[in-house]
mmCIF file of C-alpha atoms and ligand atoms in Angstrom:
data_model
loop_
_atom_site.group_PDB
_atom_site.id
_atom_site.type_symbol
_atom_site.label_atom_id
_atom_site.label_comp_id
_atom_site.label_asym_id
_atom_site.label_seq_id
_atom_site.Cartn_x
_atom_site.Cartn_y
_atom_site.Cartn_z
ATOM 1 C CA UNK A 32 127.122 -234.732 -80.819
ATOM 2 C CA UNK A 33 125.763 -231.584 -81.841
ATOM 3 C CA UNK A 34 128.183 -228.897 -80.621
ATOM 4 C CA UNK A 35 125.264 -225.936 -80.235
ATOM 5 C CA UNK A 36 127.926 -223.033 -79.489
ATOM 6 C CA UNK A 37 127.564 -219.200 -80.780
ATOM 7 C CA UNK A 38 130.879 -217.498 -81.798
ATOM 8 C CA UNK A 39 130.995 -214.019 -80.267
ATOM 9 C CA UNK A 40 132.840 -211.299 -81.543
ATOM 10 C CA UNK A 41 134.259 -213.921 -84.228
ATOM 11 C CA UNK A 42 134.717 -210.980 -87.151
ATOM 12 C CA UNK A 43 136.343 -208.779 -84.237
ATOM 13 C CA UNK A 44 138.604 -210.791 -82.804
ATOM 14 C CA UNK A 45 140.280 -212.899 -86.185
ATOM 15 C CA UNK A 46 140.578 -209.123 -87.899
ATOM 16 C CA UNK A 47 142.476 -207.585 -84.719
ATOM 17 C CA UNK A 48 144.371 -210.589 -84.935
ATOM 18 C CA UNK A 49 145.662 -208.998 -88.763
ATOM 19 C CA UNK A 50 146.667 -213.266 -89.655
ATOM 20 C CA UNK A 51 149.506 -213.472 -92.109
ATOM 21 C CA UNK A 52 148.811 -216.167 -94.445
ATOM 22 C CA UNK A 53 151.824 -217.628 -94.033
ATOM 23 C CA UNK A 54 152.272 -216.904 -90.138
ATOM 24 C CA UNK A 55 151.695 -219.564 -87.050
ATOM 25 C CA UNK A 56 149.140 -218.932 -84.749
ATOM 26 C CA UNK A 57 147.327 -220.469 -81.540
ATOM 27 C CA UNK A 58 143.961 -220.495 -80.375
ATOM 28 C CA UNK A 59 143.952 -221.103 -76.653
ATOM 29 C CA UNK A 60 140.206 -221.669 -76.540
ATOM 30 C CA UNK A 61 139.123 -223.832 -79.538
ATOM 31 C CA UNK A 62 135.529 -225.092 -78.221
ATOM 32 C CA UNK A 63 133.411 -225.055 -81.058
ATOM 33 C CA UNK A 64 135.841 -224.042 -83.065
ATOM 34 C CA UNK A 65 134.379 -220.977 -84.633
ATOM 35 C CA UNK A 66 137.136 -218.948 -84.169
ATOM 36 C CA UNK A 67 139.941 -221.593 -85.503
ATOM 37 C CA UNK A 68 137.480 -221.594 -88.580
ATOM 38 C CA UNK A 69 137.787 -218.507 -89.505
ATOM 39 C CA UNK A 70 141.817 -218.009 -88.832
ATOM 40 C CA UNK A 71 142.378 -221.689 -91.014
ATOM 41 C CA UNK A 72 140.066 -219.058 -93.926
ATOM 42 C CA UNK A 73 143.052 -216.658 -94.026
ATOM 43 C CA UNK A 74 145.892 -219.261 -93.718
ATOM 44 C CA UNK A 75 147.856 -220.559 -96.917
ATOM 45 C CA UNK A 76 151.068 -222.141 -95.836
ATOM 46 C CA UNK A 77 150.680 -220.871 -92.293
ATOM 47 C CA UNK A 78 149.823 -222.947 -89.183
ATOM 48 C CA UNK A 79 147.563 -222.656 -86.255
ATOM 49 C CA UNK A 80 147.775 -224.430 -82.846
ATOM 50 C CA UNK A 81 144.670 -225.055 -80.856
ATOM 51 C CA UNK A 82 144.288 -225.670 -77.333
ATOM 52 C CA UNK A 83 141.208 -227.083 -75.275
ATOM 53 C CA UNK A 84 141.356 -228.791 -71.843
ATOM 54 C CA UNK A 85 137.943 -230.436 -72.351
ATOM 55 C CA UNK A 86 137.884 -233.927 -74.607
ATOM 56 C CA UNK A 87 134.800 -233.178 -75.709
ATOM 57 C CA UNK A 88 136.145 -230.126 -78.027
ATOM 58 C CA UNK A 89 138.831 -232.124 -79.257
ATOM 59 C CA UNK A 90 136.907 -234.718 -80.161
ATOM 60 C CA UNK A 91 134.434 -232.900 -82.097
ATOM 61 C CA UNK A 92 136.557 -230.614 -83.815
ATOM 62 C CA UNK A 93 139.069 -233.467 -84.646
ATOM 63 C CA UNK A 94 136.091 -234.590 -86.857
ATOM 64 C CA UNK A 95 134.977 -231.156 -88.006
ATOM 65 C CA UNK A 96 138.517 -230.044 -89.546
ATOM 66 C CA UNK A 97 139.691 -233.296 -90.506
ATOM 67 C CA UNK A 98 141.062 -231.877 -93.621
ATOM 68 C CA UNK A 99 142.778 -229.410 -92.044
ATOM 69 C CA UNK A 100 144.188 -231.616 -89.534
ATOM 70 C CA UNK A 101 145.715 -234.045 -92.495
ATOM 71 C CA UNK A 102 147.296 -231.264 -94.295
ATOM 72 C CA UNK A 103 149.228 -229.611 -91.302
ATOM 73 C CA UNK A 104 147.429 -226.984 -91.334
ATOM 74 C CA UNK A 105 145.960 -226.772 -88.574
ATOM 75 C CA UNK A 106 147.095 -228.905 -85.030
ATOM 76 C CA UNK A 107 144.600 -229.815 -81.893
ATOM 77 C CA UNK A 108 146.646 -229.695 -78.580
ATOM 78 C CA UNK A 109 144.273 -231.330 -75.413
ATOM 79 C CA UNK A 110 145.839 -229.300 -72.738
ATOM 80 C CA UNK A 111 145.334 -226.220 -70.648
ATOM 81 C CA UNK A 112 146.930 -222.760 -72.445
ATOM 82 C CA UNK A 113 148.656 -222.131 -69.226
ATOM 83 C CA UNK A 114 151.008 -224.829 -70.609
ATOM 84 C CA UNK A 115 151.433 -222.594 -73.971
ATOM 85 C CA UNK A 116 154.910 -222.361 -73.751
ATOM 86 C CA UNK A 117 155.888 -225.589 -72.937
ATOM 87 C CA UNK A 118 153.171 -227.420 -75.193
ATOM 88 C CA UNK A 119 154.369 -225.306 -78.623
ATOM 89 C CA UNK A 120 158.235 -225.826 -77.369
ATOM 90 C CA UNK A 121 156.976 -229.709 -77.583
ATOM 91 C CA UNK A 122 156.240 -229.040 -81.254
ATOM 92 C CA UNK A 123 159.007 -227.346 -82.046
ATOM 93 C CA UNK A 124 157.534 -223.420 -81.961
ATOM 94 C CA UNK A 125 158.780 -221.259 -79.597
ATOM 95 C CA UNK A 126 157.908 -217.477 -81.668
ATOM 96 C CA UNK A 127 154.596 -216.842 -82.917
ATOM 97 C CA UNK A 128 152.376 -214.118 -84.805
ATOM 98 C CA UNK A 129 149.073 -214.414 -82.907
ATOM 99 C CA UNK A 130 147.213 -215.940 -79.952
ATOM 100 C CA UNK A 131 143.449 -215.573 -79.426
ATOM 101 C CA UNK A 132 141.691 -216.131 -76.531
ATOM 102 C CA UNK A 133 137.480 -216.669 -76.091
ATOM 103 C CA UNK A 134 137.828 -217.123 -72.179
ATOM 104 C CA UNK A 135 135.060 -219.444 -69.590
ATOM 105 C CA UNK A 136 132.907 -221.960 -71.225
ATOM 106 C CA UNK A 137 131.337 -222.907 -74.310
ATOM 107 C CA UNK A 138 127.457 -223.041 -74.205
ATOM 108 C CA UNK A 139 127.866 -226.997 -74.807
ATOM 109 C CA UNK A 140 129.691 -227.423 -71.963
ATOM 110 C CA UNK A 141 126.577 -225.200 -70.281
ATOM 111 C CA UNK A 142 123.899 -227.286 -71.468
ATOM 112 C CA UNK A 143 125.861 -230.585 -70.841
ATOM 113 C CA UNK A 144 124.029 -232.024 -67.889
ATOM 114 C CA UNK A 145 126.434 -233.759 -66.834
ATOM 115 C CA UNK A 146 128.951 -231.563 -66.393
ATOM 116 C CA UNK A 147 127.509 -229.731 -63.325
ATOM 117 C CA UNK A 148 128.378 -225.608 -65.000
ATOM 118 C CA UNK A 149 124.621 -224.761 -64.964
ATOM 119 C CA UNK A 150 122.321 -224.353 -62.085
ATOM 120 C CA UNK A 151 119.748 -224.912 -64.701
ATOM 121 C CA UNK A 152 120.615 -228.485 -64.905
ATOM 122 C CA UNK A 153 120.449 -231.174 -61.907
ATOM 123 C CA UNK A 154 123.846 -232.845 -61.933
ATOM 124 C CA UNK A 155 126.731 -234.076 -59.874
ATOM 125 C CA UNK A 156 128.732 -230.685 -58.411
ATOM 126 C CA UNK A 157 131.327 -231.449 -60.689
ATOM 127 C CA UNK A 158 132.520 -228.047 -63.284
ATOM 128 C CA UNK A 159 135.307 -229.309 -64.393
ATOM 129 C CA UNK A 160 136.837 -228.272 -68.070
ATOM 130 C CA UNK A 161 139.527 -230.765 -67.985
ATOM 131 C CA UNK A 162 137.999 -234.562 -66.950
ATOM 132 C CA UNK A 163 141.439 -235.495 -65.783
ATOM 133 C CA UNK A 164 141.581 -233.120 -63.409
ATOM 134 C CA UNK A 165 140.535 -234.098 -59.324
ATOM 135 C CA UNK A 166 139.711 -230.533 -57.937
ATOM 136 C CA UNK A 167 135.690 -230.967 -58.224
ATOM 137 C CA UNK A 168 132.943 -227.975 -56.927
ATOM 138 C CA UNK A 169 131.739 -230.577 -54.826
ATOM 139 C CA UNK A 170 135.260 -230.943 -52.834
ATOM 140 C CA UNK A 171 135.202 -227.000 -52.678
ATOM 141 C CA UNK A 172 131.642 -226.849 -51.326
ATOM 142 C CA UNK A 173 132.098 -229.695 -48.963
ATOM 143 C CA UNK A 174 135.909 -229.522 -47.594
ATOM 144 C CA UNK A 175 137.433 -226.187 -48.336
ATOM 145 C CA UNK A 176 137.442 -224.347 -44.931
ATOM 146 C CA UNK A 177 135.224 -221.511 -44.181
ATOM 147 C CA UNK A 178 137.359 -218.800 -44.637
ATOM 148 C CA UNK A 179 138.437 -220.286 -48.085
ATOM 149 C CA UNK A 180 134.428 -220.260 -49.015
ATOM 150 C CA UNK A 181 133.731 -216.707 -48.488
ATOM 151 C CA UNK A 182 136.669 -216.058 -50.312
ATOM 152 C CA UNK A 183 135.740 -217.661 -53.304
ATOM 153 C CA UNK A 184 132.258 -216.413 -53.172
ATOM 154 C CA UNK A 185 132.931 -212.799 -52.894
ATOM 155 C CA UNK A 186 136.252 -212.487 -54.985
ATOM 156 C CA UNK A 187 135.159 -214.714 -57.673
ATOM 157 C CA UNK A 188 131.436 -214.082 -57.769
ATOM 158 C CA UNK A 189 131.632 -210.541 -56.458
ATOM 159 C CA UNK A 190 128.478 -211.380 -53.847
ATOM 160 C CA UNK A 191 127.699 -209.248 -51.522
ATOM 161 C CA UNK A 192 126.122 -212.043 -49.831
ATOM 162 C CA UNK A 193 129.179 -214.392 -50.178
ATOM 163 C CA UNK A 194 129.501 -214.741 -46.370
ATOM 164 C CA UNK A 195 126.007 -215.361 -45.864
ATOM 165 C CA UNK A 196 125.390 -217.764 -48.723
ATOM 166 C CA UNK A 197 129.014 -219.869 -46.946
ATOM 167 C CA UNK A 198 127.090 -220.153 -43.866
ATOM 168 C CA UNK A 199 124.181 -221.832 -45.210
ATOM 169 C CA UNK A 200 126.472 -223.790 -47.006
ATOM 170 C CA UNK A 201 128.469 -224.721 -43.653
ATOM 171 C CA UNK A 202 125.501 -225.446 -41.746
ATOM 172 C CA UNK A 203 124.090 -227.648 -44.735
ATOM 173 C CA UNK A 204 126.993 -229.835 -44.838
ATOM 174 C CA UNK A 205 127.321 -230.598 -41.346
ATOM 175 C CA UNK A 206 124.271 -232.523 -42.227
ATOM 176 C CA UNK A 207 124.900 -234.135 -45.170
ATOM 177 C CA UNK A 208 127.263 -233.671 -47.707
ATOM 178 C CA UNK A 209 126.057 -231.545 -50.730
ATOM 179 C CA UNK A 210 126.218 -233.298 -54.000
ATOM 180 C CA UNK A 211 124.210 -232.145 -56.812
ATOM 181 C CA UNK A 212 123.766 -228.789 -58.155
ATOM 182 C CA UNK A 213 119.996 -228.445 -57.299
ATOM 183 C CA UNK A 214 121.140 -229.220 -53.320
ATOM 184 C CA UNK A 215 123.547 -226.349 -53.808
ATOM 185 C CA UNK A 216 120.639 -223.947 -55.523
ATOM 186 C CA UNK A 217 118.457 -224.958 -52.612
ATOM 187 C CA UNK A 218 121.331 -223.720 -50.206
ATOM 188 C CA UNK A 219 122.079 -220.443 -51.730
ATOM 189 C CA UNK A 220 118.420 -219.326 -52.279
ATOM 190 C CA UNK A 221 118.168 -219.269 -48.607
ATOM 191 C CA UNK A 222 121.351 -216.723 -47.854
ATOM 192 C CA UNK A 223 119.958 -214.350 -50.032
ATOM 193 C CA UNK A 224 117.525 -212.168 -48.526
ATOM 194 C CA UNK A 225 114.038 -212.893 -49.919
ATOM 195 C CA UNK A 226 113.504 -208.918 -51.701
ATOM 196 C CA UNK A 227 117.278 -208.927 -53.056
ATOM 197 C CA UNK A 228 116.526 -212.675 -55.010
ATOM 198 C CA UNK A 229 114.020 -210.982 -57.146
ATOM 199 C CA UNK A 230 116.628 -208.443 -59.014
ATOM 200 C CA UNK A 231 119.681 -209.020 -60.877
ATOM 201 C CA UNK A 232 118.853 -212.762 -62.855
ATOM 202 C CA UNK A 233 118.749 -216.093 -61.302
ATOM 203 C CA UNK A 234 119.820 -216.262 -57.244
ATOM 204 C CA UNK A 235 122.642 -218.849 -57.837
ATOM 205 C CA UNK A 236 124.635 -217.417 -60.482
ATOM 206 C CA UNK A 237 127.346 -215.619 -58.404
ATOM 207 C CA UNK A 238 127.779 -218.540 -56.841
ATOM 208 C CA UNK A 239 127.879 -220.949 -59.735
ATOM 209 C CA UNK A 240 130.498 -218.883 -61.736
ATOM 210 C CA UNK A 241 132.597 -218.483 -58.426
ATOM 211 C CA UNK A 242 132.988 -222.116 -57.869
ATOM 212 C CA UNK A 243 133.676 -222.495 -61.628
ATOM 213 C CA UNK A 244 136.631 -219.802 -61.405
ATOM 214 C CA UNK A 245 138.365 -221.584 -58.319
ATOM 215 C CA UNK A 246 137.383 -225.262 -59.524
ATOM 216 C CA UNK A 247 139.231 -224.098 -63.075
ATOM 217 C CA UNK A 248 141.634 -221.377 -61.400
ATOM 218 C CA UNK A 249 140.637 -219.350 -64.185
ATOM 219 C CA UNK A 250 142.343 -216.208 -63.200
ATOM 220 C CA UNK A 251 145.697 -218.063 -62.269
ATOM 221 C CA UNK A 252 145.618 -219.953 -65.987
ATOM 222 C CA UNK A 253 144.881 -216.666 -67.234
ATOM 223 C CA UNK A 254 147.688 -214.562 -65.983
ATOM 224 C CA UNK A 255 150.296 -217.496 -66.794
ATOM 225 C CA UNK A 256 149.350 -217.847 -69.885
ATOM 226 C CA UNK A 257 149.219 -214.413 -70.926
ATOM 227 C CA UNK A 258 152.512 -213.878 -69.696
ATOM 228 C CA UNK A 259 153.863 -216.767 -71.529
ATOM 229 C CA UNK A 260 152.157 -215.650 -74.632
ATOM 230 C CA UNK A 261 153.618 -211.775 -74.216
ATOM 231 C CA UNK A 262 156.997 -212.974 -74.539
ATOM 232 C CA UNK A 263 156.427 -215.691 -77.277
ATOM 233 C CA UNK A 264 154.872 -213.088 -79.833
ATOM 234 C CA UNK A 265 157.314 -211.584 -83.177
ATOM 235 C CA UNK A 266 157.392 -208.280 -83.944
ATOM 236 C CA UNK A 267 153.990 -207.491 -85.317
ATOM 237 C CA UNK A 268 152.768 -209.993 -83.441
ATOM 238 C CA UNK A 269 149.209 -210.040 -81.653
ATOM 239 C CA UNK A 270 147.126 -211.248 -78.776
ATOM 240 C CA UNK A 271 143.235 -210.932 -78.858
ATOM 241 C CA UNK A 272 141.293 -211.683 -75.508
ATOM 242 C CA UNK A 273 137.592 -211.642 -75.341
ATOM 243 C CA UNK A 274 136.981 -211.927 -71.419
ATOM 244 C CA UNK A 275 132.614 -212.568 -70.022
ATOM 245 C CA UNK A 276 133.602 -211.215 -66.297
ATOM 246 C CA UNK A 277 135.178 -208.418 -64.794
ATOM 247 C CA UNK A 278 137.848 -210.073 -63.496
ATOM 248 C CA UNK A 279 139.311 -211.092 -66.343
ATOM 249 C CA UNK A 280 138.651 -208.609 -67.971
ATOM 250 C CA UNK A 281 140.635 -206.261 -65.533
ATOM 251 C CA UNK A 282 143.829 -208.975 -65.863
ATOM 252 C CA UNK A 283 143.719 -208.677 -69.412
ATOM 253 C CA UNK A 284 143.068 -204.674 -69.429
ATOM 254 C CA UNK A 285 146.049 -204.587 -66.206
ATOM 255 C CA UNK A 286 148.492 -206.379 -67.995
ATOM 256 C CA UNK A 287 148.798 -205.370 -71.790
ATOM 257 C CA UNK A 288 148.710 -201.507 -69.961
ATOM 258 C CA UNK A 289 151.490 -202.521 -68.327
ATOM 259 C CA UNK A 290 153.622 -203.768 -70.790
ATOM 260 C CA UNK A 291 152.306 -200.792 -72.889
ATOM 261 C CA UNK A 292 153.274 -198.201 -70.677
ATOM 262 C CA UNK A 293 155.443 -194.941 -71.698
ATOM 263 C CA UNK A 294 158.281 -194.840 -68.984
ATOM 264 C CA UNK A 295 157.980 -191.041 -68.085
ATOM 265 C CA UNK A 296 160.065 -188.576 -69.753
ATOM 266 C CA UNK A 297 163.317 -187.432 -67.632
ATOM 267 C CA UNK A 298 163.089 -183.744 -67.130
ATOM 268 C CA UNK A 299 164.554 -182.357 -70.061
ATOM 269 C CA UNK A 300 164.463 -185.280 -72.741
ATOM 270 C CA UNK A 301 163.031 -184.212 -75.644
ATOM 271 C CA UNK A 302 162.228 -187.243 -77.368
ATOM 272 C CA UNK A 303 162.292 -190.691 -75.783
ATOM 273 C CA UNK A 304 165.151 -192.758 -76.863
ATOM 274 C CA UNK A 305 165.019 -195.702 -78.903
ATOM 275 C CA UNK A 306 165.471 -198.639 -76.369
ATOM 276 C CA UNK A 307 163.656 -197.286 -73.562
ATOM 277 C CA UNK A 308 160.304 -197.125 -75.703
ATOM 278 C CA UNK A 309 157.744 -200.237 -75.151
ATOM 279 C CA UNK A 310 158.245 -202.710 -76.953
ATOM 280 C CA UNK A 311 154.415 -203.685 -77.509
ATOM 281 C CA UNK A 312 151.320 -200.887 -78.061
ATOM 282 C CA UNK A 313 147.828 -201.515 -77.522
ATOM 283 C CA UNK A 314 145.247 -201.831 -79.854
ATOM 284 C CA UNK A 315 142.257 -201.008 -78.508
ATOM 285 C CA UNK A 316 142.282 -198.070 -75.522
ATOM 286 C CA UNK A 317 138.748 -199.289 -74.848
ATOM 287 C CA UNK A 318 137.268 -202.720 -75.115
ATOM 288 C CA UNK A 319 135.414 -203.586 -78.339
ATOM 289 C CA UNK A 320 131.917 -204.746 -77.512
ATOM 290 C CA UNK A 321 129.176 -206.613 -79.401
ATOM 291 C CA UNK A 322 127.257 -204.820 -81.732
ATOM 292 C CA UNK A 323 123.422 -204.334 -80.726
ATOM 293 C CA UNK A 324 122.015 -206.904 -83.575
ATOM 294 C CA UNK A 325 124.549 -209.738 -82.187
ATOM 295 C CA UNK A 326 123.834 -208.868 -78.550
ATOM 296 C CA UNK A 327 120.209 -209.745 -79.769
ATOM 297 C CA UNK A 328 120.713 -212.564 -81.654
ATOM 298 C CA UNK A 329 123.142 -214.193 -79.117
ATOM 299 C CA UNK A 330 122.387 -213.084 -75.366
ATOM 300 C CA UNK A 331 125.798 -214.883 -73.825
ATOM 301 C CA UNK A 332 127.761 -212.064 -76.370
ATOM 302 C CA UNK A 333 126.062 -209.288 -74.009
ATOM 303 C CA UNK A 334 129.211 -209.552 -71.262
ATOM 304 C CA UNK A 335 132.121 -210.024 -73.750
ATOM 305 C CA UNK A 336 134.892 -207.010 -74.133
ATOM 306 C CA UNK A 337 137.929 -207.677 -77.200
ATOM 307 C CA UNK A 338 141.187 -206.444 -75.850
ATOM 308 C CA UNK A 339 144.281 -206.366 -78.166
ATOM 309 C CA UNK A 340 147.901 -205.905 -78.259
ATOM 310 C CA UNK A 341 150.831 -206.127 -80.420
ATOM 311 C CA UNK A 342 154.267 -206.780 -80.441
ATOM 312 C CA UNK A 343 156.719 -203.964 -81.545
ATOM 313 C CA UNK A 344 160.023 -205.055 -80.834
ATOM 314 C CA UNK A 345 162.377 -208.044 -79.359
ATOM 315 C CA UNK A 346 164.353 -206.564 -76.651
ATOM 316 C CA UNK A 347 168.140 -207.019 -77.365
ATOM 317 C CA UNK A 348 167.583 -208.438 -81.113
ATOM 318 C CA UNK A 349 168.429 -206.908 -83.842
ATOM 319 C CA UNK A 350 165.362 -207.449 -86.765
HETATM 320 C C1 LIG B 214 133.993 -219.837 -74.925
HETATM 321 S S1 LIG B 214 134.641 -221.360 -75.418
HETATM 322 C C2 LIG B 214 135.484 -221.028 -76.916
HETATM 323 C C3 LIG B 214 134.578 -221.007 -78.103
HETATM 324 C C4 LIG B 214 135.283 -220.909 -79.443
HETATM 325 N N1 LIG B 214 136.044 -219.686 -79.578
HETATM 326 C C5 LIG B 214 134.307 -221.041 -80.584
HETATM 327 O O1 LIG B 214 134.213 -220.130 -81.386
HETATM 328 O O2 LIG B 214 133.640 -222.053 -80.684
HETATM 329 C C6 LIG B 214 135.992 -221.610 -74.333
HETATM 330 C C7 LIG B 214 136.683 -222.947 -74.495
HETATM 331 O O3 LIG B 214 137.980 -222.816 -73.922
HETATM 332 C C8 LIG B 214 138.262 -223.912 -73.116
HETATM 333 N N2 LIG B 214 139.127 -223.447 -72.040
HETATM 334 C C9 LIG B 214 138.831 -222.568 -71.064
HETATM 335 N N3 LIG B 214 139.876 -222.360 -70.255
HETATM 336 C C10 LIG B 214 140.887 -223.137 -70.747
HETATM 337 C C11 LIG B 214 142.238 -223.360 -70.359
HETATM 338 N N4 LIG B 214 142.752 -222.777 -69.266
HETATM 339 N N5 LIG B 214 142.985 -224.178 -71.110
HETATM 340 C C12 LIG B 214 142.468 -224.799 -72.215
HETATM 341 N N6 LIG B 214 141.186 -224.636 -72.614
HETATM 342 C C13 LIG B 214 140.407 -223.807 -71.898
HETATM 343 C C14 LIG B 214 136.929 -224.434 -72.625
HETATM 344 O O4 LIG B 214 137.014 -225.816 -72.349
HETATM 345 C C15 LIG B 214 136.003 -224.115 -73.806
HETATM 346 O O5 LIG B 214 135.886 -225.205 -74.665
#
């Protein structure tokens, strides 16, 4: 299989990453494997871990870096990054010099049929990235209480008409239960007021990327991973994050401030002592965004933002 997927921000996000040739790294999202590409370029005796939750990915890059693969170079892990810590403590790591992360989907996964991510597509509700899991769009959509719906709708898919577009859903399903994506399309079209379908890009898309966030709990994987990954980076060492939504976009953004933060000054303290300074800085104060010619060549690259951080210190050891 053809895996058809565009690396954004690939340059941006391996160079804020600063690899040591000699260092271990992880990317949580391999996909296509674009990224891992270019971080095995700038490894020598270094090592890179690289995580996917869908078998497709590790299939097909198990046959595009064979080589890699044989040497040691580079290792495929088929689980979700949430499990970071635990999954590298399986192979022995548990300190590393970089993670990178290329958050949501890969456009394979999009144009997959099958796979039920793209209203584009007719095909079981499904949007799953990992095929063992049970949690399907369909259950949501059919079985999740009302309440739970709108929730979804209008945190994850920030629609205004999130309570509306639940309703139709409700009253649909009392019918019959909704099991393709082109039922669900049908659905939302009608609780979206006829002049507000004709701006902002196809009527289902909210709604689609909602059910994908709570069907993946994309957020939760996100914040648990990045925690884990915070405390398993050296000195020196870095996370990059390119996020596609606000959401997680504001996690990432939230969380390296936080652990970036200057504690304020106490009234009269010159200069802020040693231990009390943070022990990681940022490394970009604003997100880095696509350049204009790869926003045009690749229009998925439009939404992304590159957030870095780095490591300064271990608190309580001495390096
Ligand atoms: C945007 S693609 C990555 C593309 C890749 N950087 C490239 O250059 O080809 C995101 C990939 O991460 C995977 N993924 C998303 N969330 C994940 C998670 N929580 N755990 C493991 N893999 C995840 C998806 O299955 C998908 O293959």
């Amino acid at each position: 299989m053809a895996f058809e997927h565009v690396t954004v921000l690939q340059q941006e996000a391996v160079d804020l990453l600063a690899v040591k040739a000699d260092g271990l790294y992880v990317d949580a999202t391999l996909g296509g494997g674009g990224h891992t590409g270019r971080i095995l370029d700038q490894l020598t005796t270094g090592r890179l871990y690289a995580f996917d939750q869908d078998q497709s990915a590790i299939d097909y890059n198990q046959a595009q870096y064979a080589a890699a693969i044989a040497a040691g170079r580079l290792v495929l892990l088929h689980d979700n990054f949430r499990n970071l810590e635990t999954a590298l403590a399986a192979q022995g790591v548990t300190a590393v010099d970089g993670v990178l992360y290329d958050l949501g989907v890969s456009s394979v996964q999009f144009d997959q049929g099958d796979r039920g991510f793209s209203y584009q597509h007719d095909a079981p509700l499904d949007m799953r990235m990992d095929q063992r899991q049970s949690l399907t769009a369909q259950t949501i959509v059919n079985d999740w209480p009302f309440a739970d719906l709108v929730r979804v709708l209008t945190r994850y898919g920030e629609d205004r008409f999130g309570k509306q577009i639940a309703r139709k859903i409700e009253a649909a399903r009392a019918k019959q239960r909704i099991v393709t994506t082109f039922d669900l399309v049908a659905i939302v079209k009608e609780g979206i007021p006829a002049p507000a379908r004709r701006h902002g890009g196809h009527p289902a898309k909210r709604t689609f990327q909602a059910l994908r966030v709570a069907v993946n709990d994309e957020l939760g994987a996100l914040e648990d991973s990045l925690t884990q990954a915070l405390a398993l980076l050296r000195p020196q060492g870095r996370i990059a994050a390119i996020s596609f939504q606000s959401q997680e976009d504001r996690l990432i953004k939230q969380m390296f401030r936080e652990k970036s933060k200057q504690p304020d000054l106490p009234r009269g303290l010159p200069v802020l002592p040693d231990e009390q300074a943070p022990d990681y800085r940022l490394l970009t104060k604003k997100a880095i965004k696509p350049t204009a010619a790869e926003e045009s060549q690749n229009h998925r690259s439009t939404s992304a933002q590159l957030r870095g951080i780095e490591r300064i210190k271990v608190v309580g050891k001495k390096q």
